[in-house]
XYZ file of C-alpha atoms in Angstrom:
374
model
C 32.760 42.381 -80.639
C 31.514 39.342 -78.763
C 29.915 39.792 -75.358
C 30.771 37.307 -72.630
C 27.976 36.166 -70.340
C 28.297 36.501 -66.580
C 28.950 32.969 -65.365
C 27.947 33.655 -61.771
C 24.671 31.900 -60.991
C 22.052 32.954 -58.515
C 21.523 30.865 -55.413
C 19.047 28.018 -55.742
C 15.982 28.654 -53.607
C 14.722 26.137 -51.050
C 11.173 27.027 -50.031
C 9.707 25.957 -46.699
C 6.008 26.259 -45.971
C 5.021 27.018 -42.384
C 1.478 26.271 -41.246
C 0.373 27.702 -37.895
C -2.380 29.814 -36.383
C -2.019 33.598 -36.480
C -5.681 34.169 -35.629
C -8.286 32.456 -33.469
C -7.890 30.745 -30.094
C -4.296 29.652 -30.770
C -3.123 32.841 -32.461
C 0.136 33.206 -30.545
C 1.741 30.184 -32.168
C 2.199 31.513 -35.687
C 3.768 34.762 -34.531
C 6.068 32.995 -32.074
C 7.239 30.543 -34.740
C 7.800 33.293 -37.298
C 9.575 35.684 -34.933
C 12.026 32.962 -33.899
C 12.687 31.992 -37.522
C 13.326 35.595 -38.513
C 15.649 36.016 -35.528
C 17.488 32.813 -36.450
C 17.974 33.966 -40.042
C 19.107 37.402 -38.874
C 22.008 35.676 -37.124
C 22.624 32.667 -39.369
C 21.794 34.268 -42.696
C 19.205 33.424 -45.316
C 21.569 31.321 -47.393
C 23.274 28.006 -46.683
C 26.349 26.492 -48.317
C 25.423 23.164 -49.852
C 27.642 20.055 -50.048
C 29.479 21.411 -53.135
C 29.867 24.911 -51.770
C 26.829 26.183 -53.668
C 24.615 28.896 -52.215
C 21.113 27.814 -51.177
C 18.626 30.591 -50.421
C 16.182 29.582 -47.688
C 12.740 31.142 -48.113
C 9.777 30.756 -45.747
C 6.165 30.875 -46.939
C 3.785 31.469 -44.016
C 0.151 30.383 -43.906
C -2.484 31.012 -41.231
C -4.271 27.875 -40.023
C -6.645 30.271 -38.214
C -7.240 27.752 -35.413
C -9.421 26.096 -38.029
C -8.782 22.406 -37.461
C -7.360 19.525 -39.433
C -9.172 20.186 -42.724
C -7.779 23.712 -42.890
C -4.237 22.483 -42.225
C -4.578 19.829 -44.919
C -5.872 22.376 -47.440
C -2.947 24.718 -46.720
C -0.431 21.885 -47.046
C -1.814 20.931 -50.458
C -1.672 24.546 -51.638
C 1.880 25.023 -50.411
C 3.126 21.857 -52.090
C 1.202 22.133 -55.362
C 1.085 25.915 -55.931
C 4.018 27.331 -54.003
C 6.245 24.324 -54.760
C 7.657 24.232 -51.251
C 10.160 21.470 -50.611
C 9.477 21.136 -46.906
C 6.664 21.837 -44.431
C 6.994 23.071 -40.856
C 5.065 24.579 -37.955
C 1.919 22.781 -36.686
C 0.986 23.883 -33.178
C -1.771 21.286 -32.780
C -1.618 17.527 -33.191
C -4.722 17.249 -35.406
C -3.105 19.719 -37.823
C 0.112 17.709 -38.017
C -1.687 14.384 -38.311
C -3.798 15.679 -41.183
C -0.829 16.144 -43.517
C 0.774 12.709 -43.085
C -0.630 11.176 -46.280
C 0.140 14.313 -48.291
C 3.722 14.374 -47.023
C 4.251 10.710 -47.832
C 2.697 10.883 -51.303
C 4.582 14.029 -52.287
C 7.793 12.976 -50.481
C 7.806 16.252 -48.563
C 9.694 16.369 -45.246
C 7.755 17.839 -42.316
C 9.499 19.458 -39.336
C 6.919 19.481 -36.524
C 7.547 22.449 -34.236
C 4.980 21.730 -31.555
C 2.273 19.067 -32.034
C 3.104 16.643 -29.234
C 0.922 13.540 -29.436
C 3.300 10.636 -28.900
C 2.372 8.678 -32.029
C 2.549 11.495 -34.595
C 5.958 10.704 -36.086
C 4.753 7.201 -36.884
C 2.182 8.715 -39.240
C 4.743 9.295 -41.978
C 8.419 8.497 -42.565
C 8.754 12.156 -43.584
C 8.044 13.489 -40.064
C 10.676 14.860 -37.666
C 9.793 16.610 -34.383
C 11.763 19.371 -32.619
C 9.353 20.107 -29.753
C 8.370 17.519 -27.136
C 6.171 14.487 -26.678
C 3.311 14.591 -24.199
C 4.627 11.512 -22.328
C 7.867 13.391 -21.686
C 5.832 16.035 -19.852
C 3.038 14.071 -18.221
C 4.958 11.015 -17.052
C 7.607 13.293 -15.530
C 4.921 15.246 -13.675
C 3.206 12.066 -12.476
C 6.476 10.711 -11.122
C 7.321 14.019 -9.412
C 3.874 14.341 -7.824
C 4.011 10.843 -6.358
C 7.467 11.513 -4.928
C 6.573 14.892 -3.422
C 3.771 14.274 -0.991
C 0.787 14.339 -3.350
C -1.371 11.303 -2.621
C -4.493 11.931 -4.713
C -5.162 13.767 -7.983
C -8.176 14.733 -10.105
C -7.249 15.060 -13.801
C -8.951 17.467 -16.236
C -7.644 17.405 -19.806
C -8.635 18.719 -23.204
C -10.431 16.037 -25.208
C -8.092 15.577 -28.144
C -5.074 13.346 -28.748
C -2.493 15.292 -26.670
C -4.892 15.688 -23.752
C -5.713 11.989 -23.772
C -1.979 11.192 -23.905
C -1.424 13.539 -20.954
C -4.192 11.895 -18.938
C -2.987 8.361 -19.645
C 0.718 8.892 -19.051
C 0.257 11.079 -15.964
C -2.116 8.587 -14.377
C 0.130 5.649 -15.189
C 3.238 7.275 -13.682
C 1.374 8.675 -10.675
C -0.257 5.349 -9.807
C 3.054 3.533 -10.292
C 4.445 5.797 -7.567
C 1.610 4.931 -5.188
C -0.774 7.797 -5.989
C -4.553 7.575 -6.373
C -6.656 9.086 -9.177
C -9.921 10.172 -7.520
C -11.622 11.423 -10.681
C -11.076 12.613 -14.220
C -12.748 14.689 -16.918
C -12.193 15.594 -20.560
C -13.197 19.001 -21.914
C -13.860 20.293 -25.459
C -10.675 21.539 -27.144
C -11.641 25.228 -27.109
C -13.580 25.142 -23.828
C -13.453 28.322 -21.738
C -16.173 27.570 -19.149
C -14.764 25.198 -16.553
C -17.093 25.883 -13.609
C -18.822 22.491 -13.690
C -15.551 20.587 -13.973
C -14.081 22.505 -11.045
C -17.101 21.832 -8.877
C -16.744 18.088 -9.482
C -13.043 18.249 -8.699
C -13.706 20.211 -5.514
C -16.205 17.615 -4.314
C -13.665 14.819 -4.886
C -11.256 16.524 -2.406
C -7.966 15.618 -4.111
C -4.551 16.854 -3.021
C -4.080 18.291 -6.517
C -5.699 18.866 -9.904
C -3.619 17.940 -12.955
C -4.555 19.931 -16.055
C -3.732 19.760 -19.735
C -5.225 22.566 -21.840
C -4.047 24.362 -24.990
C -2.055 27.457 -24.070
C -4.039 30.674 -24.406
C -7.746 31.284 -23.765
C -8.568 27.747 -22.532
C -5.733 27.580 -19.990
C -6.302 31.132 -18.725
C -10.002 30.413 -18.226
C -9.128 27.142 -16.499
C -6.991 28.854 -13.857
C -9.636 31.543 -13.330
C -12.249 28.872 -12.659
C -9.853 26.978 -10.372
C -9.608 30.089 -8.195
C -13.223 31.270 -8.433
C -14.673 27.854 -7.539
C -12.557 27.729 -4.380
C -10.045 24.978 -5.167
C -7.014 27.143 -4.427
C -8.550 28.322 -1.159
C -9.268 24.693 -0.251
C -5.541 23.920 -0.548
C -5.861 21.829 -3.696
C -2.627 22.212 -5.648
C -2.586 22.858 -9.395
C -0.240 20.894 -11.640
C 0.196 21.828 -15.297
C 2.343 21.678 -18.384
C 3.250 24.277 -21.001
C 0.219 26.396 -20.105
C 2.485 28.337 -17.731
C 5.204 29.412 -20.120
C 6.616 32.906 -19.530
C 4.701 34.170 -22.575
C 1.366 33.490 -20.863
C 2.192 34.678 -17.331
C 1.143 38.328 -17.877
C -2.388 37.082 -18.632
C -2.718 35.386 -15.239
C -3.362 36.957 -11.852
C -1.110 36.341 -8.851
C -3.231 33.281 -8.173
C -0.825 31.256 -10.312
C 2.003 31.770 -7.813
C 2.884 28.334 -6.461
C 1.599 26.409 -9.486
C 3.913 23.532 -10.416
C 4.325 22.730 -14.089
C 6.531 20.650 -16.339
C 8.386 21.804 -19.441
C 11.383 21.083 -21.650
C 12.475 24.722 -21.883
C 13.156 27.267 -19.180
C 12.979 30.740 -20.688
C 15.400 32.372 -18.253
C 18.207 29.811 -18.416
C 21.698 31.253 -18.971
C 22.970 28.897 -21.664
C 24.892 30.878 -24.334
C 22.518 29.659 -27.051
C 19.516 30.874 -25.083
C 21.083 34.264 -24.394
C 21.736 34.708 -28.122
C 18.171 33.771 -29.073
C 16.518 35.903 -26.386
C 18.715 38.930 -27.097
C 18.038 38.722 -30.827
C 14.287 38.407 -30.347
C 14.285 41.349 -27.966
C 16.404 43.392 -30.374
C 14.061 42.719 -33.299
C 10.652 42.648 -31.610
C 11.020 44.554 -28.357
C 8.514 43.613 -25.670
C 6.923 41.128 -28.071
C 10.194 39.223 -28.355
C 9.335 36.849 -25.492
C 10.598 33.311 -25.867
C 8.574 30.177 -25.277
C 8.373 26.560 -26.439
C 7.301 27.716 -29.901
C 10.357 29.948 -30.167
C 12.861 27.287 -29.205
C 11.238 24.611 -31.385
C 11.249 26.907 -34.431
C 14.834 28.003 -33.729
C 16.001 24.402 -33.415
C 13.883 23.381 -36.386
C 15.688 25.911 -38.558
C 19.059 24.801 -37.204
C 18.148 21.223 -38.109
C 16.982 22.238 -41.592
C 20.137 24.262 -42.260
C 22.242 21.295 -41.187
C 20.344 18.978 -43.543
C 20.701 21.421 -46.457
C 24.454 21.607 -45.923
C 24.600 17.839 -46.210
C 21.984 17.096 -48.885
C 21.771 20.280 -50.958
C 18.661 21.965 -52.347
C 17.442 19.307 -54.798
C 17.592 16.047 -52.858
C 14.781 13.524 -52.570
C 12.744 14.122 -49.427
C 14.029 11.202 -47.374
C 17.609 12.427 -47.851
C 16.785 15.382 -45.620
C 15.194 13.097 -43.038
C 18.259 10.834 -43.103
C 20.472 13.885 -42.575
C 18.428 14.824 -39.494
C 18.428 11.379 -37.863
C 20.868 11.112 -34.992
C 21.719 14.815 -35.209
C 22.833 16.438 -31.958
C 22.305 20.184 -31.518
C 23.284 22.726 -28.896
C 19.873 24.231 -28.308
C 18.687 27.196 -26.218
C 17.009 24.542 -24.039
C 20.202 22.452 -23.653
C 21.618 19.658 -25.780
C 19.057 17.790 -27.870
C 19.229 14.837 -30.232
C 16.945 13.507 -32.967
C 16.496 9.822 -32.267
C 17.726 7.905 -35.356
C 14.945 5.315 -35.173
C 11.902 7.288 -34.017
C 12.810 10.694 -35.585
C 11.700 12.185 -32.277
C 13.504 14.415 -29.804
C 15.664 13.408 -26.848
C 16.059 16.163 -24.237
C 15.904 17.221 -20.592
C 12.539 17.788 -18.921
C 12.161 20.214 -15.999
C 9.752 20.578 -13.096
C 9.008 24.302 -12.552
C 7.322 26.375 -9.864
C 5.902 29.873 -10.386
C 7.314 32.361 -7.899
C 7.312 36.134 -7.547
C 10.594 37.880 -8.203
C 11.357 41.522 -7.496
C 9.695 42.607 -10.729
C 7.478 39.810 -12.010
C 6.345 36.231 -11.771
C 9.066 33.855 -12.850
C 9.373 30.097 -13.136
C 12.157 28.378 -11.258
C 13.339 24.934 -12.233
C 14.462 21.735 -10.598
C 14.595 18.020 -11.272
C 15.950 17.730 -14.831
C 14.859 14.390 -16.287
C 16.479 13.071 -19.476
C 14.147 11.691 -22.123
């Protein structure tokens, strides 16, 4: 008697490598990316229907960059592509990490979905780059414009001395001066600096209306605010202006001294958009008190939505640029509001918000105003 073979085939697997820090100074990023991806797949499933109705299993391979710099990110990218045979890369909390894999991505024709690294020029480093986070000019130019229009006449800038910090300094100063403001001093600090006493003393002596900061979220930004208070700048009435350092995720690590700080961001954690409610509820359901959303969460969530959309259009075995082409011009309903991937630049178009930290009945919260479309 002849036996007939089962003609049902297993789903083809599409592997995505994610590179981010789970340890070291920037350890929150990897966990935030991964939690959001797992929450997204819990709702959307781990398989996608391809263009012919075929099942495509989406598998993530996570690697710890360990806050180790560009060489570590490059090494992990090579291992993921050559050993794990991933078909796409994602993650990258820091610009040097993302920049380091440009040549590898181009040579191997591997698409890269950047989920944070925000230096303006990054996407020009490879035709295989797409970004779902933000660009530093979107933040810093918006803050410079707002400051000039809201009674701040002079500013001292202190930024981290790497590409995003330099972008922040340049674009803030340009926008602030265009609005009539004066830059009375500036400083650049090492990327993982946690001792800001000297910088604060110089800023205090310059007597500005405000200090504009750009520091990596985590230990550097927390230490920065502590020094701002301890060296007397807050008491002197010098305002503090920031960026993503004051996301909801980081607020429990600050004292009440951050109340009144004005910052700029592209995502407001407490907004009531249906997409945001779904993401926040799912993260809370899966991770409890650790299921706090931030810019990493929304960028990873939207990154996965973008990848799923591209897989539906291009399938699991397309040449790398086919996925990039499928992402260009794509509009998504995001937890942050509607976003679009610019078809020429492969960068994100979105609203930017000015936020102020206030005390609610139970905690510090950020309130928003002045949406600016980029």
